[in-house]
Amino acid sequence: MPQVPSISEVRQARRSAHWAERQARQVQARGDAGLADAWWDRARAICKANPELWNDLARTLENWTGRHDGGHGA
């Protein structure tokens, strides 16, 4: 007899499906910029659920921009 998924597993699956659909819509509408927007939305949602992650996201963005801005600093 197959095991019934837990409520948290069902919610996680629903969230994953939602984000995949949103990402596909954004890519179709705006290409790579839409894909980036979808990831931004997801990152903000994750940080909203766990405020301690904002600092980690900020450091990640600082490092990324440092690699791609020609070394001009912010």
PDB file of C-alpha atoms in Angstrom:
ATOM      1  CA  MET A   1       0.000   0.000   0.000  1.00  0.00           C
ATOM      2  CA  PRO A   2       1.522   3.354  -1.008  1.00  0.00           C
ATOM      3  CA  GLN A   3       2.328   5.785   1.753  1.00  0.00           C
ATOM      4  CA  VAL A   4       0.208   8.932   1.834  1.00  0.00           C
ATOM      5  CA  PRO A   5       2.366  12.078   1.677  1.00  0.00           C
ATOM      6  CA  SER A   6       2.400  14.305   4.731  1.00  0.00           C
ATOM      7  CA  ILE A   7       0.792  17.737   4.690  1.00  0.00           C
ATOM      8  CA  SER A   8       4.214  19.394   4.635  1.00  0.00           C
ATOM      9  CA  GLU A   9       5.249  17.253   1.655  1.00  0.00           C
ATOM     10  CA  VAL A  10       2.076  18.198  -0.198  1.00  0.00           C
ATOM     11  CA  ARG A  11       2.649  21.888   0.569  1.00  0.00           C
ATOM     12  CA  GLN A  12       6.262  21.689  -0.571  1.00  0.00           C
ATOM     13  CA  ALA A  13       5.226  19.990  -3.807  1.00  0.00           C
ATOM     14  CA  ARG A  14       2.568  22.650  -4.388  1.00  0.00           C
ATOM     15  CA  ARG A  15       5.085  25.445  -3.731  1.00  0.00           C
ATOM     16  CA  SER A  16       7.608  23.861  -6.085  1.00  0.00           C
ATOM     17  CA  ALA A  17       4.995  23.527  -8.817  1.00  0.00           C
ATOM     18  CA  HIS A  18       3.915  27.143  -8.287  1.00  0.00           C
ATOM     19  CA  TRP A  19       7.482  28.430  -8.619  1.00  0.00           C
ATOM     20  CA  ALA A  20       8.152  26.287 -11.698  1.00  0.00           C
ATOM     21  CA  GLU A  21       4.997  27.615 -13.385  1.00  0.00           C
ATOM     22  CA  ARG A  22       5.829  31.199 -12.417  1.00  0.00           C
ATOM     23  CA  GLN A  23       9.363  30.827 -13.711  1.00  0.00           C
ATOM     24  CA  ALA A  24       8.119  29.418 -17.026  1.00  0.00           C
ATOM     25  CA  ARG A  25       5.653  32.322 -17.432  1.00  0.00           C
ATOM     26  CA  GLN A  26       8.343  34.896 -16.636  1.00  0.00           C
ATOM     27  CA  VAL A  27      10.799  33.341 -19.097  1.00  0.00           C
ATOM     28  CA  GLN A  28       8.188  33.204 -21.838  1.00  0.00           C
ATOM     29  CA  ALA A  29       7.199  36.821 -21.241  1.00  0.00           C
ATOM     30  CA  ARG A  30      10.627  38.376 -20.700  1.00  0.00           C
ATOM     31  CA  GLY A  31      13.374  35.870 -21.510  1.00  0.00           C
ATOM     32  CA  ASP A  32      16.431  35.891 -19.268  1.00  0.00           C
ATOM     33  CA  ALA A  33      15.258  39.038 -17.450  1.00  0.00           C
ATOM     34  CA  GLY A  34      12.033  37.228 -16.566  1.00  0.00           C
ATOM     35  CA  LEU A  35      14.004  34.278 -15.249  1.00  0.00           C
ATOM     36  CA  ALA A  36      16.046  36.614 -13.061  1.00  0.00           C
ATOM     37  CA  ASP A  37      12.831  38.250 -11.811  1.00  0.00           C
ATOM     38  CA  ALA A  38      11.428  34.850 -10.871  1.00  0.00           C
ATOM     39  CA  TRP A  39      14.563  34.013  -8.872  1.00  0.00           C
ATOM     40  CA  TRP A  40      14.420  37.418  -7.148  1.00  0.00           C
ATOM     41  CA  ASP A  41      10.820  36.779  -6.161  1.00  0.00           C
ATOM     42  CA  ARG A  42      11.718  33.389  -4.769  1.00  0.00           C
ATOM     43  CA  ALA A  43      14.738  34.732  -2.858  1.00  0.00           C
ATOM     44  CA  ARG A  44      12.597  37.469  -1.287  1.00  0.00           C
ATOM     45  CA  ALA A  45       9.946  34.933  -0.288  1.00  0.00           C
ATOM     46  CA  ILE A  46      12.562  32.714   1.348  1.00  0.00           C
ATOM     47  CA  CYS A  47      14.085  35.662   3.216  1.00  0.00           C
ATOM     48  CA  LYS A  48      10.668  36.871   4.330  1.00  0.00           C
ATOM     49  CA  ALA A  49      10.094  33.459   5.908  1.00  0.00           C
ATOM     50  CA  ASN A  50      13.542  33.528   7.543  1.00  0.00           C
ATOM     51  CA  PRO A  51      14.814  37.108   8.111  1.00  0.00           C
ATOM     52  CA  GLU A  52      18.286  35.882   9.097  1.00  0.00           C
ATOM     53  CA  LEU A  53      18.861  35.001   5.442  1.00  0.00           C
ATOM     54  CA  TRP A  54      18.733  38.634   4.236  1.00  0.00           C
ATOM     55  CA  ASN A  55      22.354  39.173   5.280  1.00  0.00           C
ATOM     56  CA  ASP A  56      23.455  36.049   3.412  1.00  0.00           C
ATOM     57  CA  LEU A  57      21.591  37.176   0.293  1.00  0.00           C
ATOM     58  CA  ALA A  58      23.156  40.644   0.566  1.00  0.00           C
ATOM     59  CA  ARG A  59      26.677  39.158   0.792  1.00  0.00           C
ATOM     60  CA  THR A  60      25.973  36.922  -2.183  1.00  0.00           C
ATOM     61  CA  LEU A  61      24.817  39.907  -4.249  1.00  0.00           C
ATOM     62  CA  GLU A  62      27.794  41.980  -3.128  1.00  0.00           C
ATOM     63  CA  ASN A  63      30.181  39.251  -4.298  1.00  0.00           C
ATOM     64  CA  TRP A  64      28.325  38.782  -7.583  1.00  0.00           C
ATOM     65  CA  THR A  65      28.266  42.490  -8.410  1.00  0.00           C
ATOM     66  CA  GLY A  66      31.926  42.784  -7.460  1.00  0.00           C
ATOM     67  CA  ARG A  67      32.773  40.162 -10.086  1.00  0.00           C
ATOM     68  CA  HIS A  68      30.646  41.751 -12.806  1.00  0.00           C
ATOM     69  CA  ASP A  69      30.798  45.526 -12.360  1.00  0.00           C
ATOM     70  CA  GLY A  70      34.349  46.007 -13.603  1.00  0.00           C
ATOM     71  CA  GLY A  71      35.661  46.623 -10.091  1.00  0.00           C
ATOM     72  CA  HIS A  72      34.069  50.050  -9.736  1.00  0.00           C
ATOM     73  CA  GLY A  73      32.472  49.364  -6.357  1.00  0.00           C
ATOM     74  CA  ALA A  74      29.008  50.409  -5.324  1.00  0.00           C
TER      75      ALA A  74
END
